[in-house]
mmCIF file of N, CA and C in Angstrom:
data_model
loop_
_atom_site.group_PDB
_atom_site.id
_atom_site.type_symbol
_atom_site.label_atom_id
_atom_site.label_comp_id
_atom_site.label_asym_id
_atom_site.label_seq_id
_atom_site.Cartn_x
_atom_site.Cartn_y
_atom_site.Cartn_z
ATOM 1 N N MET A 831 0.841 -1.184 0.000
ATOM 2 C CA MET A 831 0.000 0.000 0.000
ATOM 3 C C MET A 831 0.884 1.245 0.000
ATOM 4 N N LYS A 832 0.578 2.150 -0.898
ATOM 5 C CA LYS A 832 1.383 3.359 -1.034
ATOM 6 C C LYS A 832 1.102 4.322 0.114
ATOM 7 N N LYS A 833 2.187 4.830 0.706
ATOM 8 C CA LYS A 833 2.066 5.814 1.785
ATOM 9 C C LYS A 833 1.998 7.212 1.187
ATOM 10 N N ASP A 834 1.440 8.134 1.946
ATOM 11 C CA ASP A 834 1.373 9.529 1.527
ATOM 12 C C ASP A 834 2.792 10.085 1.414
ATOM 13 N N ILE A 835 3.056 10.827 0.355
ATOM 14 C CA ILE A 835 4.399 11.369 0.112
ATOM 15 C C ILE A 835 4.849 12.273 1.261
ATOM 16 N N ALA A 836 3.916 12.856 1.990
ATOM 17 C CA ALA A 836 4.260 13.719 3.126
ATOM 18 C C ALA A 836 4.980 12.939 4.229
ATOM 19 N N GLU A 837 4.835 11.613 4.241
ATOM 20 C CA GLU A 837 5.486 10.766 5.242
ATOM 21 C C GLU A 837 6.908 10.376 4.849
ATOM 22 N N ALA A 838 7.354 10.769 3.679
ATOM 23 C CA ALA A 838 8.635 10.306 3.143
ATOM 24 C C ALA A 838 9.816 10.627 4.053
ATOM 25 N N LEU A 839 9.852 11.816 4.615
ATOM 26 C CA LEU A 839 10.979 12.193 5.477
ATOM 27 C C LEU A 839 10.982 11.378 6.767
ATOM 28 N N ASP A 840 9.800 11.130 7.322
ATOM 29 C CA ASP A 840 9.709 10.308 8.529
ATOM 30 C C ASP A 840 10.182 8.882 8.256
ATOM 31 N N VAL A 841 9.792 8.353 7.107
ATOM 32 C CA VAL A 841 10.213 7.002 6.726
ATOM 33 C C VAL A 841 11.729 6.952 6.562
ATOM 34 N N LEU A 842 12.302 7.956 5.921
ATOM 35 C CA LEU A 842 13.758 7.986 5.742
ATOM 36 C C LEU A 842 14.470 8.065 7.083
ATOM 37 N N GLN A 843 13.974 8.894 7.982
ATOM 38 C CA GLN A 843 14.600 9.012 9.305
ATOM 39 C C GLN A 843 14.520 7.690 10.071
ATOM 40 N N GLU A 844 13.379 7.037 9.993
ATOM 41 C CA GLU A 844 13.172 5.801 10.748
ATOM 42 C C GLU A 844 13.995 4.629 10.205
ATOM 43 N N TYR A 845 14.104 4.541 8.891
ATOM 44 C CA TYR A 845 14.779 3.403 8.261
ATOM 45 C C TYR A 845 16.072 3.808 7.554
ATOM 46 N N ARG A 846 16.692 4.897 7.990
ATOM 47 C CA ARG A 846 17.847 5.461 7.298
ATOM 48 C C ARG A 846 18.928 4.436 6.978
ATOM 49 N N SER A 847 19.313 3.623 7.927
ATOM 50 C CA SER A 847 20.415 2.694 7.686
ATOM 51 C C SER A 847 20.052 1.594 6.689
ATOM 52 N N GLU A 848 18.771 1.341 6.481
ATOM 53 C CA GLU A 848 18.328 0.342 5.509
ATOM 54 C C GLU A 848 18.191 0.931 4.107
ATOM 55 N N LEU A 849 17.878 2.209 4.023
ATOM 56 C CA LEU A 849 17.542 2.834 2.740
ATOM 57 C C LEU A 849 18.782 3.460 2.118
ATOM 58 N N LYS A 850 19.525 2.640 1.384
ATOM 59 C CA LYS A 850 20.782 3.095 0.799
ATOM 60 C C LYS A 850 20.595 3.721 -0.580
ATOM 61 N N SER A 851 19.403 3.605 -1.137
ATOM 62 C CA SER A 851 19.155 4.171 -2.465
ATOM 63 C C SER A 851 17.744 4.746 -2.531
ATOM 64 N N ILE A 852 17.520 5.557 -3.549
ATOM 65 C CA ILE A 852 16.185 6.127 -3.762
ATOM 66 C C ILE A 852 15.209 5.009 -4.123
ATOM 67 N N TYR A 853 15.680 4.021 -4.856
ATOM 68 C CA TYR A 853 14.841 2.878 -5.218
ATOM 69 C C TYR A 853 14.316 2.167 -3.962
ATOM 70 N N GLN A 854 15.202 1.925 -2.993
ATOM 71 C CA GLN A 854 14.786 1.270 -1.753
ATOM 72 C C GLN A 854 13.815 2.144 -0.962
ATOM 73 N N TRP A 855 14.074 3.437 -0.958
ATOM 74 C CA TRP A 855 13.194 4.386 -0.269
ATOM 75 C C TRP A 855 11.809 4.367 -0.911
ATOM 76 N N ALA A 856 11.777 4.397 -2.246
ATOM 77 C CA ALA A 856 10.508 4.367 -2.976
ATOM 78 C C ALA A 856 9.741 3.081 -2.663
ATOM 79 N N GLN A 857 10.448 1.962 -2.631
ATOM 80 C CA GLN A 857 9.793 0.690 -2.305
ATOM 81 C C GLN A 857 9.212 0.715 -0.895
ATOM 82 N N LYS A 858 9.961 1.249 0.058
ATOM 83 C CA LYS A 858 9.495 1.331 1.447
ATOM 84 C C LYS A 858 8.243 2.206 1.535
ATOM 85 N N MET A 859 8.146 3.189 0.645
ATOM 86 C CA MET A 859 6.976 4.070 0.613
ATOM 87 C C MET A 859 5.803 3.439 -0.145
ATOM 88 N N GLY A 860 6.042 2.291 -0.794
ATOM 89 C CA GLY A 860 4.976 1.603 -1.508
ATOM 90 C C GLY A 860 4.904 1.932 -2.986
ATOM 91 N N TYR A 861 5.899 2.635 -3.510
ATOM 92 C CA TYR A 861 5.937 2.965 -4.933
ATOM 93 C C TYR A 861 6.578 1.815 -5.703
ATOM 94 N N THR A 862 6.075 1.550 -6.901
ATOM 95 C CA THR A 862 6.681 0.522 -7.744
ATOM 96 C C THR A 862 7.755 1.111 -8.645
ATOM 97 N N SER A 863 7.771 2.434 -8.760
ATOM 98 C CA SER A 863 8.738 3.113 -9.621
ATOM 99 C C SER A 863 9.444 4.216 -8.837
ATOM 100 N N SER A 864 10.778 4.177 -8.842
ATOM 101 C CA SER A 864 11.521 5.235 -8.152
ATOM 102 C C SER A 864 11.363 6.565 -8.887
ATOM 103 N N LYS A 865 11.104 6.502 -10.188
ATOM 104 C CA LYS A 865 10.902 7.727 -10.964
ATOM 105 C C LYS A 865 9.616 8.439 -10.518
ATOM 106 N N LYS A 866 8.551 7.683 -10.322
ATOM 107 C CA LYS A 866 7.291 8.278 -9.855
ATOM 108 C C LYS A 866 7.453 8.833 -8.441
ATOM 109 N N PHE A 867 8.167 8.086 -7.605
ATOM 110 C CA PHE A 867 8.432 8.558 -6.247
ATOM 111 C C PHE A 867 9.210 9.866 -6.290
ATOM 112 N N SER A 868 10.243 9.922 -7.115
ATOM 113 C CA SER A 868 11.078 11.128 -7.214
ATOM 114 C C SER A 868 10.269 12.325 -7.679
ATOM 115 N N ARG A 869 9.402 12.112 -8.655
ATOM 116 C CA ARG A 869 8.560 13.213 -9.146
ATOM 117 C C ARG A 869 7.595 13.702 -8.067
ATOM 118 N N SER A 870 6.961 12.775 -7.375
ATOM 119 C CA SER A 870 6.032 13.147 -6.297
ATOM 120 C C SER A 870 6.766 13.875 -5.181
ATOM 121 N N PHE A 871 7.956 13.387 -4.839
ATOM 122 C CA PHE A 871 8.754 13.994 -3.777
ATOM 123 C C PHE A 871 9.150 15.414 -4.161
ATOM 124 N N LEU A 872 9.647 15.585 -5.371
ATOM 125 C CA LEU A 872 10.058 16.904 -5.853
ATOM 126 C C LEU A 872 8.874 17.865 -5.862
ATOM 127 N N HIS A 873 7.741 17.404 -6.321
ATOM 128 C CA HIS A 873 6.545 18.250 -6.375
ATOM 129 C C HIS A 873 6.110 18.660 -4.960
ATOM 130 N N HIS A 874 6.157 17.728 -4.016
ATOM 131 C CA HIS A 874 5.679 18.005 -2.654
ATOM 132 C C HIS A 874 6.673 18.830 -1.835
ATOM 133 N N PHE A 875 7.959 18.469 -1.887
ATOM 134 C CA PHE A 875 8.956 19.102 -1.022
ATOM 135 C C PHE A 875 9.797 20.171 -1.715
ATOM 136 N N GLY A 876 9.797 20.185 -3.048
ATOM 137 C CA GLY A 876 10.586 21.182 -3.773
ATOM 138 C C GLY A 876 12.073 20.865 -3.832
ATOM 139 N N GLU A 877 12.450 19.649 -3.465
ATOM 140 C CA GLU A 877 13.842 19.197 -3.510
ATOM 141 C C GLU A 877 13.889 17.789 -4.087
ATOM 142 N N ARG A 878 15.011 17.463 -4.709
ATOM 143 C CA ARG A 878 15.195 16.109 -5.219
ATOM 144 C C ARG A 878 15.408 15.153 -4.042
ATOM 145 N N PRO A 879 14.826 13.968 -4.107
ATOM 146 C CA PRO A 879 15.001 13.031 -2.999
ATOM 147 C C PRO A 879 16.462 12.632 -2.785
ATOM 148 N N LYS A 880 17.253 12.575 -3.827
ATOM 149 C CA LYS A 880 18.674 12.228 -3.689
ATOM 150 C C LYS A 880 19.399 13.261 -2.834
ATOM 151 N N ASP A 881 19.088 14.538 -3.031
ATOM 152 C CA ASP A 881 19.723 15.593 -2.237
ATOM 153 C C ASP A 881 19.350 15.468 -0.758
ATOM 154 N N VAL A 882 18.079 15.206 -0.492
ATOM 155 C CA VAL A 882 17.612 15.060 0.889
ATOM 156 C C VAL A 882 18.215 13.799 1.510
ATOM 157 N N HIS A 883 18.204 12.715 0.769
ATOM 158 C CA HIS A 883 18.778 11.443 1.228
ATOM 159 C C HIS A 883 20.247 11.625 1.603
ATOM 160 N N ASP A 884 21.016 12.236 0.724
ATOM 161 C CA ASP A 884 22.442 12.455 0.991
ATOM 162 C C ASP A 884 22.661 13.371 2.190
ATOM 163 N N ARG A 885 21.844 14.398 2.308
ATOM 164 C CA ARG A 885 21.993 15.330 3.430
ATOM 165 C C ARG A 885 21.731 14.629 4.771
ATOM 166 N N ILE A 886 20.688 13.828 4.829
ATOM 167 C CA ILE A 886 20.361 13.128 6.071
ATOM 168 C C ILE A 886 21.440 12.101 6.414
ATOM 169 N N TRP A 887 21.943 11.389 5.413
ATOM 170 C CA TRP A 887 23.027 10.430 5.647
ATOM 171 C C TRP A 887 24.296 11.153 6.089
ATOM 172 N N THR A 888 24.584 12.295 5.491
ATOM 173 C CA THR A 888 25.792 13.047 5.849
ATOM 174 C C THR A 888 25.714 13.535 7.289
ATOM 175 N N VAL A 889 24.590 14.102 7.673
ATOM 176 C CA VAL A 889 24.417 14.598 9.048
ATOM 177 C C VAL A 889 24.559 13.448 10.045
ATOM 178 N N ALA A 890 23.933 12.322 9.763
ATOM 179 C CA ALA A 890 24.025 11.167 10.663
ATOM 180 C C ALA A 890 25.464 10.666 10.768
ATOM 181 N N THR A 891 26.174 10.657 9.651
ATOM 182 C CA THR A 891 27.559 10.185 9.640
ATOM 183 C C THR A 891 28.467 11.122 10.417
ATOM 184 N N VAL A 892 28.350 12.404 10.159
ATOM 185 C CA VAL A 892 29.185 13.384 10.857
ATOM 186 C C VAL A 892 28.897 13.354 12.361
ATOM 187 N N ASN A 893 27.631 13.265 12.742
ATOM 188 C CA ASN A 893 27.277 13.191 14.166
ATOM 189 C C ASN A 893 27.851 11.939 14.823
ATOM 190 N N ALA A 894 27.774 10.815 14.129
ATOM 191 C CA ALA A 894 28.319 9.570 14.682
ATOM 192 C C ALA A 894 29.829 9.666 14.855
ATOM 193 N N LEU A 895 30.494 10.284 13.892
ATOM 194 C CA LEU A 895 31.950 10.443 13.997
ATOM 195 C C LEU A 895 32.318 11.384 15.141
ATOM 196 N N ARG A 896 31.584 12.456 15.276
ATOM 197 C CA ARG A 896 31.860 13.424 16.354
ATOM 198 C C ARG A 896 31.597 12.834 17.737
ATOM 199 N N ASN A 897 30.565 12.019 17.850
ATOM 200 C CA ASN A 897 30.150 11.502 19.152
ATOM 201 C C ASN A 897 30.787 10.166 19.523
ATOM 202 N N SER A 898 31.632 9.636 18.658
ATOM 203 C CA SER A 898 32.250 8.341 18.953
ATOM 204 C C SER A 898 33.423 8.517 19.914
ATOM 205 N N ASP A 899 33.673 7.477 20.670
ATOM 206 C CA ASP A 899 34.833 7.544 21.558
ATOM 207 C C ASP A 899 36.080 7.074 20.804
ATOM 208 N N LYS A 900 37.223 7.301 21.398
ATOM 209 C CA LYS A 900 38.492 7.030 20.711
ATOM 210 C C LYS A 900 38.731 5.540 20.472
ATOM 211 N N GLU A 901 38.090 4.681 21.250
ATOM 212 C CA GLU A 901 38.292 3.241 21.100
ATOM 213 C C GLU A 901 37.490 2.649 19.943
ATOM 214 N N THR A 902 36.450 3.340 19.501
ATOM 215 C CA THR A 902 35.594 2.836 18.432
ATOM 216 C C THR A 902 36.308 2.967 17.096
ATOM 217 N N THR A 903 36.333 1.885 16.342
ATOM 218 C CA THR A 903 37.003 1.910 15.040
ATOM 219 C C THR A 903 36.098 2.542 13.987
ATOM 220 N N MET A 904 36.708 3.034 12.932
ATOM 221 C CA MET A 904 35.941 3.604 11.819
ATOM 222 C C MET A 904 35.065 2.526 11.184
ATOM 223 N N TYR A 905 35.587 1.321 11.124
ATOM 224 C CA TYR A 905 34.817 0.212 10.559
ATOM 225 C C TYR A 905 33.536 -0.020 11.367
ATOM 226 N N ALA A 906 33.645 -0.006 12.687
ATOM 227 C CA ALA A 906 32.478 -0.223 13.549
ATOM 228 C C ALA A 906 31.447 0.892 13.367
ATOM 229 N N ILE A 907 31.921 2.122 13.258
ATOM 230 C CA ILE A 907 31.012 3.253 13.036
ATOM 231 C C ILE A 907 30.318 3.104 11.687
ATOM 232 N N ALA A 908 31.090 2.754 10.660
ATOM 233 C CA ALA A 908 30.531 2.588 9.315
ATOM 234 C C ALA A 908 29.453 1.505 9.301
ATOM 235 N N ARG A 909 29.719 0.373 9.922
ATOM 236 C CA ARG A 909 28.746 -0.725 9.949
ATOM 237 C C ARG A 909 27.489 -0.334 10.740
ATOM 238 N N GLU A 910 27.678 0.396 11.822
ATOM 239 C CA GLU A 910 26.537 0.848 12.626
ATOM 240 C C GLU A 910 25.632 1.779 11.820
ATOM 241 N N LEU A 911 26.237 2.584 10.962
ATOM 242 C CA LEU A 911 25.470 3.529 10.151
ATOM 243 C C LEU A 911 24.821 2.875 8.934
ATOM 244 N N GLY A 912 25.269 1.671 8.573
ATOM 245 C CA GLY A 912 24.687 0.985 7.423
ATOM 246 C C GLY A 912 25.589 0.928 6.210
ATOM 247 N N PHE A 913 26.809 1.423 6.318
ATOM 248 C CA PHE A 913 27.768 1.325 5.218
ATOM 249 C C PHE A 913 28.369 -0.079 5.208
ATOM 250 N N ASP A 914 28.854 -0.511 4.046
ATOM 251 C CA ASP A 914 29.472 -1.833 3.944
ATOM 252 C C ASP A 914 30.790 -1.901 4.706
ATOM 253 N N ASN A 915 31.543 -0.809 4.667
ATOM 254 C CA ASN A 915 32.823 -0.749 5.382
ATOM 255 C C ASN A 915 33.250 0.709 5.521
ATOM 256 N N ASP A 916 34.402 0.933 6.136
ATOM 257 C CA ASP A 916 34.849 2.303 6.376
ATOM 258 C C ASP A 916 35.269 3.020 5.096
ATOM 259 N N ASP A 917 35.718 2.278 4.076
ATOM 260 C CA ASP A 917 36.056 2.918 2.800
ATOM 261 C C ASP A 917 34.816 3.510 2.132
ATOM 262 N N CYS A 918 33.712 2.782 2.185
ATOM 263 C CA CYS A 918 32.453 3.289 1.616
ATOM 264 C C CYS A 918 32.007 4.554 2.340
ATOM 265 N N MET A 919 32.141 4.547 3.661
ATOM 266 C CA MET A 919 31.767 5.723 4.445
ATOM 267 C C MET A 919 32.653 6.906 4.073
ATOM 268 N N TYR A 920 33.956 6.668 3.961
ATOM 269 C CA TYR A 920 34.899 7.730 3.608
ATOM 270 C C TYR A 920 34.549 8.329 2.241
ATOM 271 N N ARG A 921 34.307 7.473 1.245
ATOM 272 C CA ARG A 921 33.983 7.972 -0.102
ATOM 273 C C ARG A 921 32.672 8.759 -0.099
ATOM 274 N N PHE A 922 31.685 8.282 0.657
ATOM 275 C CA PHE A 922 30.411 8.992 0.740
ATOM 276 C C PHE A 922 30.602 10.380 1.341
ATOM 277 N N VAL A 923 31.300 10.457 2.462
ATOM 278 C CA VAL A 923 31.518 11.754 3.120
ATOM 279 C C VAL A 923 32.309 12.679 2.208
ATOM 280 N N LYS A 924 33.313 12.164 1.558
ATOM 281 C CA LYS A 924 34.124 12.977 0.651
ATOM 282 C C LYS A 924 33.268 13.514 -0.501
ATOM 283 N N ARG A 925 32.426 12.643 -1.077
ATOM 284 C CA ARG A 925 31.583 13.043 -2.210
ATOM 285 C C ARG A 925 30.546 14.084 -1.798
ATOM 286 N N THR A 926 29.958 13.922 -0.633
ATOM 287 C CA THR A 926 28.855 14.806 -0.249
ATOM 288 C C THR A 926 29.296 16.090 0.437
ATOM 289 N N THR A 927 30.510 16.141 0.940
ATOM 290 C CA THR A 927 30.959 17.353 1.630
ATOM 291 C C THR A 927 31.974 18.148 0.835
ATOM 292 N N GLN A 928 32.395 17.626 -0.294
ATOM 293 C CA GLN A 928 33.388 18.304 -1.119
ATOM 294 C C GLN A 928 32.778 19.521 -1.806
ATOM 295 N N LYS A 929 33.544 20.593 -1.860
ATOM 296 C CA LYS A 929 33.081 21.784 -2.570
ATOM 297 C C LYS A 929 33.129 21.526 -4.070
ATOM 298 N N PRO A 930 32.098 21.950 -4.802
ATOM 299 C CA PRO A 930 32.127 21.773 -6.261
ATOM 300 C C PRO A 930 33.231 22.620 -6.881
ATOM 301 N N LYS A 931 33.796 22.103 -7.954
ATOM 302 C CA LYS A 931 34.891 22.825 -8.623
ATOM 303 C C LYS A 931 34.363 23.876 -9.553
#
């Protein structure tokens, strides 16, 4: 059953570590097409879902890194956040926080 697009941000916050792509997010919302989900999201919120998805993941990652103790490994933090490993987390943070050229 398709959920109301207004619930999309709540769903992303609740299932953030599971929703690694817009396709997965769209499925969790009950959409059969990520393209239809993206259009509905853009129309309702005025932003692309990829931008919102990346921003929420970036904030969660930066907060986890800031709040971790010195004994916690980067690998453990990455796995807790839903990344496959610490290299994936590093590349994601670099891609999303880098200034455009």
